[in-house]
Short mmCIF file of C-alpha atoms and ligand atoms in Angstrom, two decimals:
data_model
loop_
_atom_site.label_atom_id
_atom_site.label_comp_id
_atom_site.label_asym_id
_atom_site.label_seq_id
_atom_site.Cartn_x
_atom_site.Cartn_y
_atom_site.Cartn_z
CA MET A 604 -242.53 -86.99 -43.26
CA LYS A 605 -244.08 -88.86 -46.19
CA ASN A 606 -246.63 -91.47 -44.58
CA TYR A 607 -244.98 -91.04 -41.34
CA PRO A 608 -243.97 -93.26 -39.29
CA ASN A 609 -243.45 -95.73 -42.03
CA SER A 610 -241.19 -93.69 -44.48
CA GLY A 611 -237.58 -92.68 -43.59
CA PHE A 612 -235.29 -90.56 -45.55
CA THR A 613 -231.56 -89.37 -45.56
CA VAL A 614 -230.39 -86.17 -45.04
CA TRP A 615 -226.86 -86.21 -46.43
CA PHE A 616 -224.66 -83.10 -45.60
CA THR A 617 -221.52 -82.78 -48.08
CA GLY A 618 -218.95 -79.98 -47.80
CA LEU A 619 -215.31 -79.02 -47.26
CA PRO A 620 -213.73 -79.95 -43.92
CA GLY A 621 -214.57 -77.24 -41.25
CA ALA A 622 -217.78 -76.04 -43.30
CA GLY A 623 -220.25 -76.98 -40.66
CA LYS A 624 -221.35 -80.66 -41.45
CA SER A 625 -221.11 -82.07 -38.03
CA THR A 626 -222.44 -78.99 -36.18
CA LEU A 627 -225.67 -78.87 -38.27
CA SER A 628 -226.16 -82.49 -38.14
CA LYS A 629 -226.19 -82.54 -34.38
CA MET A 630 -228.57 -79.41 -34.38
CA LEU A 631 -230.88 -81.12 -36.81
CA ALA A 632 -230.99 -84.35 -34.86
CA GLU A 633 -231.54 -82.67 -31.71
CA ARG A 634 -234.41 -80.88 -33.30
CA LEU A 635 -235.93 -83.86 -34.69
CA LYS A 636 -235.57 -86.03 -31.40
CA GLN A 637 -237.69 -83.22 -29.45
CA PHE A 638 -240.37 -84.77 -31.48
CA HIS A 639 -239.49 -88.25 -30.79
CA LEU A 640 -238.49 -89.08 -34.26
CA PRO A 641 -236.26 -92.07 -34.99
CA VAL A 642 -232.87 -90.12 -35.89
CA GLN A 643 -229.53 -91.83 -36.35
CA ILE A 644 -226.31 -89.69 -37.41
CA LEU A 645 -223.45 -91.28 -39.26
CA ASP A 646 -220.60 -88.98 -38.94
CA GLY A 647 -217.56 -89.32 -40.88
CA ASP A 648 -215.19 -89.14 -37.81
CA GLU A 649 -217.04 -91.67 -35.95
CA VAL A 650 -217.72 -94.02 -38.97
CA ARG A 651 -214.00 -94.06 -39.99
CA LYS A 652 -213.30 -95.40 -36.52
CA ARG A 653 -215.61 -98.38 -36.76
CA LEU A 654 -217.58 -99.11 -39.96
CA THR A 655 -214.54 -98.16 -42.18
CA LYS A 656 -211.74 -98.47 -39.97
CA GLY A 657 -208.66 -99.27 -41.84
CA LEU A 658 -209.62 -97.31 -44.96
CA GLY A 659 -207.54 -94.40 -45.89
CA TYR A 660 -208.09 -91.21 -48.15
CA SER A 661 -206.94 -92.58 -51.64
CA HIS A 662 -209.67 -92.10 -54.18
CA GLU A 663 -210.61 -95.70 -53.94
CA ASP A 664 -210.86 -95.62 -50.21
CA ARG A 665 -212.73 -92.58 -49.96
CA GLU A 666 -215.39 -94.14 -52.47
CA GLU A 667 -215.53 -97.35 -50.50
CA ASN A 668 -215.92 -95.11 -47.32
CA ILE A 669 -219.08 -93.54 -48.74
CA ARG A 670 -220.33 -96.74 -50.34
CA ARG A 671 -220.54 -98.44 -46.79
CA ILE A 672 -222.11 -95.39 -45.20
CA ALA A 673 -224.89 -95.25 -47.80
CA TYR A 674 -225.36 -99.00 -47.48
CA VAL A 675 -226.04 -98.33 -43.87
CA ALA A 676 -228.07 -95.09 -44.53
CA LYS A 677 -230.31 -97.30 -46.84
CA LEU A 678 -230.91 -99.77 -44.23
CA LEU A 679 -231.96 -97.31 -41.64
CA THR A 680 -234.01 -95.45 -44.03
CA ASN A 681 -235.78 -98.48 -45.45
CA ILE A 682 -237.15 -99.28 -41.79
CA GLY A 683 -238.40 -95.67 -41.31
CA GLY A 684 -235.38 -94.07 -39.95
CA ILE A 685 -234.26 -90.61 -40.35
CA THR A 686 -230.47 -90.65 -41.25
CA ILE A 687 -228.27 -87.91 -41.11
CA VAL A 688 -224.94 -88.36 -42.79
CA ALA A 689 -222.17 -85.84 -42.18
CA ALA A 690 -219.26 -86.78 -44.35
CA ILE A 691 -217.19 -84.83 -46.60
CA SER A 692 -218.13 -87.03 -49.61
CA PRO A 693 -216.01 -85.16 -51.94
CA TYR A 694 -216.87 -86.93 -55.33
CA LEU A 695 -220.12 -86.18 -57.12
CA ASN A 696 -220.16 -89.58 -58.30
CA SER A 697 -220.14 -91.23 -55.11
CA ARG A 698 -222.97 -89.08 -53.71
CA GLU A 699 -225.08 -89.73 -57.02
CA GLU A 700 -224.55 -93.59 -56.15
CA ALA A 701 -225.73 -92.94 -52.68
CA ARG A 702 -228.73 -91.18 -53.97
CA ALA A 703 -229.84 -93.87 -56.14
CA GLU A 704 -229.36 -96.46 -53.52
CA ILE A 705 -231.25 -94.69 -50.91
CA LYS A 706 -233.88 -93.00 -53.02
CA ASP A 707 -235.32 -91.08 -50.20
CA PHE A 708 -232.37 -88.65 -50.19
CA VAL A 709 -231.92 -85.03 -49.43
CA GLU A 710 -228.55 -83.74 -50.33
CA VAL A 711 -227.27 -80.53 -48.28
CA PHE A 712 -224.51 -78.71 -49.77
CA VAL A 713 -222.82 -77.03 -46.62
CA GLN A 714 -221.04 -74.29 -48.62
CA CYS A 715 -218.18 -72.30 -47.18
CA PRO A 716 -215.16 -70.81 -48.93
CA LEU A 717 -212.08 -72.57 -48.38
CA GLN A 718 -210.33 -69.51 -47.08
CA MET A 719 -213.11 -69.38 -44.20
CA CYS A 720 -212.66 -73.06 -43.65
CA ILE A 721 -208.84 -72.41 -43.26
CA GLN A 722 -209.40 -69.69 -40.97
CA ARG A 723 -211.99 -71.89 -38.58
CA ASP A 724 -209.72 -74.97 -38.89
CA PRO A 725 -211.62 -76.72 -36.07
CA LYS A 726 -209.53 -79.58 -35.82
CA GLY A 727 -205.94 -77.95 -36.74
CA LEU A 728 -206.02 -80.33 -40.05
CA TYR A 729 -205.54 -77.66 -42.52
CA ALA A 730 -202.62 -76.32 -40.72
CA LYS A 731 -201.08 -79.83 -40.79
CA ALA A 732 -201.95 -80.39 -44.61
CA ASN A 733 -200.38 -76.98 -45.55
CA ARG A 734 -197.12 -78.07 -43.71
CA GLY A 735 -197.32 -81.21 -45.64
CA GLU A 736 -197.97 -83.54 -42.76
CA ILE A 737 -201.11 -85.01 -44.28
CA SER A 738 -201.39 -86.03 -47.78
CA ASN A 739 -204.72 -86.17 -49.92
CA PHE A 740 -206.33 -83.51 -47.85
CA THR A 741 -209.66 -82.31 -49.20
CA GLY A 742 -209.54 -78.81 -50.41
CA ILE A 743 -205.71 -78.56 -50.20
CA SER A 744 -204.27 -81.82 -51.85
CA ASP A 745 -207.38 -83.47 -53.10
CA PRO A 746 -210.45 -82.34 -54.89
CA TYR A 747 -213.86 -81.40 -53.59
CA GLU A 748 -216.65 -81.62 -56.38
CA PRO A 749 -219.62 -79.64 -55.27
CA PRO A 750 -222.97 -80.91 -55.80
CA GLU A 751 -224.75 -79.59 -59.10
CA LYS A 752 -228.45 -79.97 -57.85
CA PRO A 753 -228.41 -80.29 -54.12
CA GLU A 754 -231.73 -80.27 -52.52
CA ILE A 755 -230.83 -77.58 -50.11
CA ILE A 756 -227.46 -75.11 -49.75
CA VAL A 757 -226.72 -73.53 -46.77
CA ARG A 758 -224.05 -70.81 -46.71
CA THR A 759 -222.26 -71.12 -43.25
CA ASP A 760 -219.96 -68.08 -44.10
CA GLU A 761 -223.05 -65.69 -44.02
CA GLU A 762 -225.50 -67.72 -41.83
CA LYS A 763 -225.61 -68.37 -38.28
CA PRO A 764 -226.00 -72.13 -37.47
CA GLU A 765 -229.51 -71.52 -36.30
CA GLU A 766 -230.47 -69.74 -39.56
CA SER A 767 -228.96 -72.66 -41.71
CA LEU A 768 -230.79 -75.24 -39.40
CA GLN A 769 -234.08 -73.16 -40.28
CA LYS A 770 -233.52 -73.28 -44.00
CA ILE A 771 -233.06 -77.01 -43.68
CA LEU A 772 -236.07 -77.71 -41.66
CA THR A 773 -237.99 -75.45 -44.04
CA GLU A 774 -236.99 -77.42 -47.04
CA LEU A 775 -237.88 -80.67 -45.28
CA VAL A 776 -241.23 -79.49 -45.02
CA LYS A 777 -241.41 -78.37 -48.65
CA LEU A 778 -240.21 -81.79 -49.58
CA LYS A 779 -242.97 -83.12 -47.51
CA TYR A 780 -240.40 -85.32 -45.31
CA ILE A 781 -241.73 -83.79 -42.11
CA PRO A 782 -244.88 -81.91 -40.98
CA GLU A 783 -245.00 -78.18 -41.00
CA SER A 784 -245.82 -78.55 -37.13
CA LEU A 785 -242.24 -79.27 -36.55
CA ILE A 786 -240.81 -75.98 -37.48
N1 ATP B 1506 -223.98 -71.48 -40.17
C1 ATP B 1506 -223.17 -72.53 -39.91
N2 ATP B 1506 -223.42 -73.84 -39.79
C2 ATP B 1506 -222.56 -74.69 -39.23
N3 ATP B 1506 -221.48 -74.32 -38.50
C3 ATP B 1506 -221.05 -73.06 -38.51
C4 ATP B 1506 -222.08 -72.06 -38.97
N4 ATP B 1506 -221.41 -70.80 -38.90
C5 ATP B 1506 -220.04 -71.00 -38.16
N5 ATP B 1506 -220.14 -72.36 -38.06
C6 ATP B 1506 -218.82 -72.88 -37.19
O1 ATP B 1506 -218.07 -73.58 -38.30
C7 ATP B 1506 -217.48 -74.71 -37.64
C8 ATP B 1506 -217.79 -76.01 -38.36
O2 ATP B 1506 -217.11 -77.19 -37.70
P1 ATP B 1506 -217.63 -78.73 -38.05
O3 ATP B 1506 -216.87 -79.62 -37.13
O4 ATP B 1506 -218.89 -78.63 -38.01
O5 ATP B 1506 -217.21 -78.90 -39.65
P2 ATP B 1506 -217.25 -80.19 -40.43
O6 ATP B 1506 -217.88 -79.88 -41.82
O7 ATP B 1506 -217.97 -81.25 -39.66
O8 ATP B 1506 -215.73 -80.54 -40.69
P3 ATP B 1506 -215.02 -81.97 -40.91
O9 ATP B 1506 -215.36 -82.38 -42.38
O10 ATP B 1506 -213.66 -81.69 -40.60
O11 ATP B 1506 -215.86 -82.84 -39.86
C9 ATP B 1506 -217.98 -74.70 -36.20
O12 ATP B 1506 -216.92 -74.32 -35.23
C10 ATP B 1506 -219.28 -73.89 -36.25
O13 ATP B 1506 -219.60 -73.24 -34.89
MG1 MG B 1507 -217.19 -83.17 -39.05
#
């Protein structure tokens, strides 16, 4: 970590529903906690029940959801925390705003073809969206704008979760956010 313990950073996972953001965020948090680092996950599902309760899935509400997450991530990052965001965050522009606000920002594109996400459908939401029971569902009836220059890309259709985690840790070392002794 840059000047650890005084300097925090945010690892921002973005990707389609079912791509693997929550899975990897938990694995990353567990690993960093083993080294007693101050880690906090902001997972979209949890955030939407609390911090952004009441917001929906219109373009405007999705932007507001990300703005509030970015604000909290910035606060935690500024006091030396490692903030791990796991949210679809489908819009390029919102993620660029988050990057500008947080500054120590590591974008991880959790890449997985839509067809594979539909097959996984861990929450059964693709099935519902395909039946027309949910509107504005990312990948089906709402756009996902992939990152143009993410710091890290993981391919969860090809890699085992442990391999994706290792890739992330290796990049965090290269970026000098964590010491090599952690991987
Ligand atoms: N390399 C990998 N990394 C992460 N998940 C993987 C990988 N390979 C397979 N998977 C599986 O893909 C699924 C991803 O589900 P997960 O809930 O993490 O997605 P998500 O991106 O958080 O979705 P949502 O946006 O709906 O919350 C899990 O069942 C996980 O085991
Ligand atoms: Mg999730």
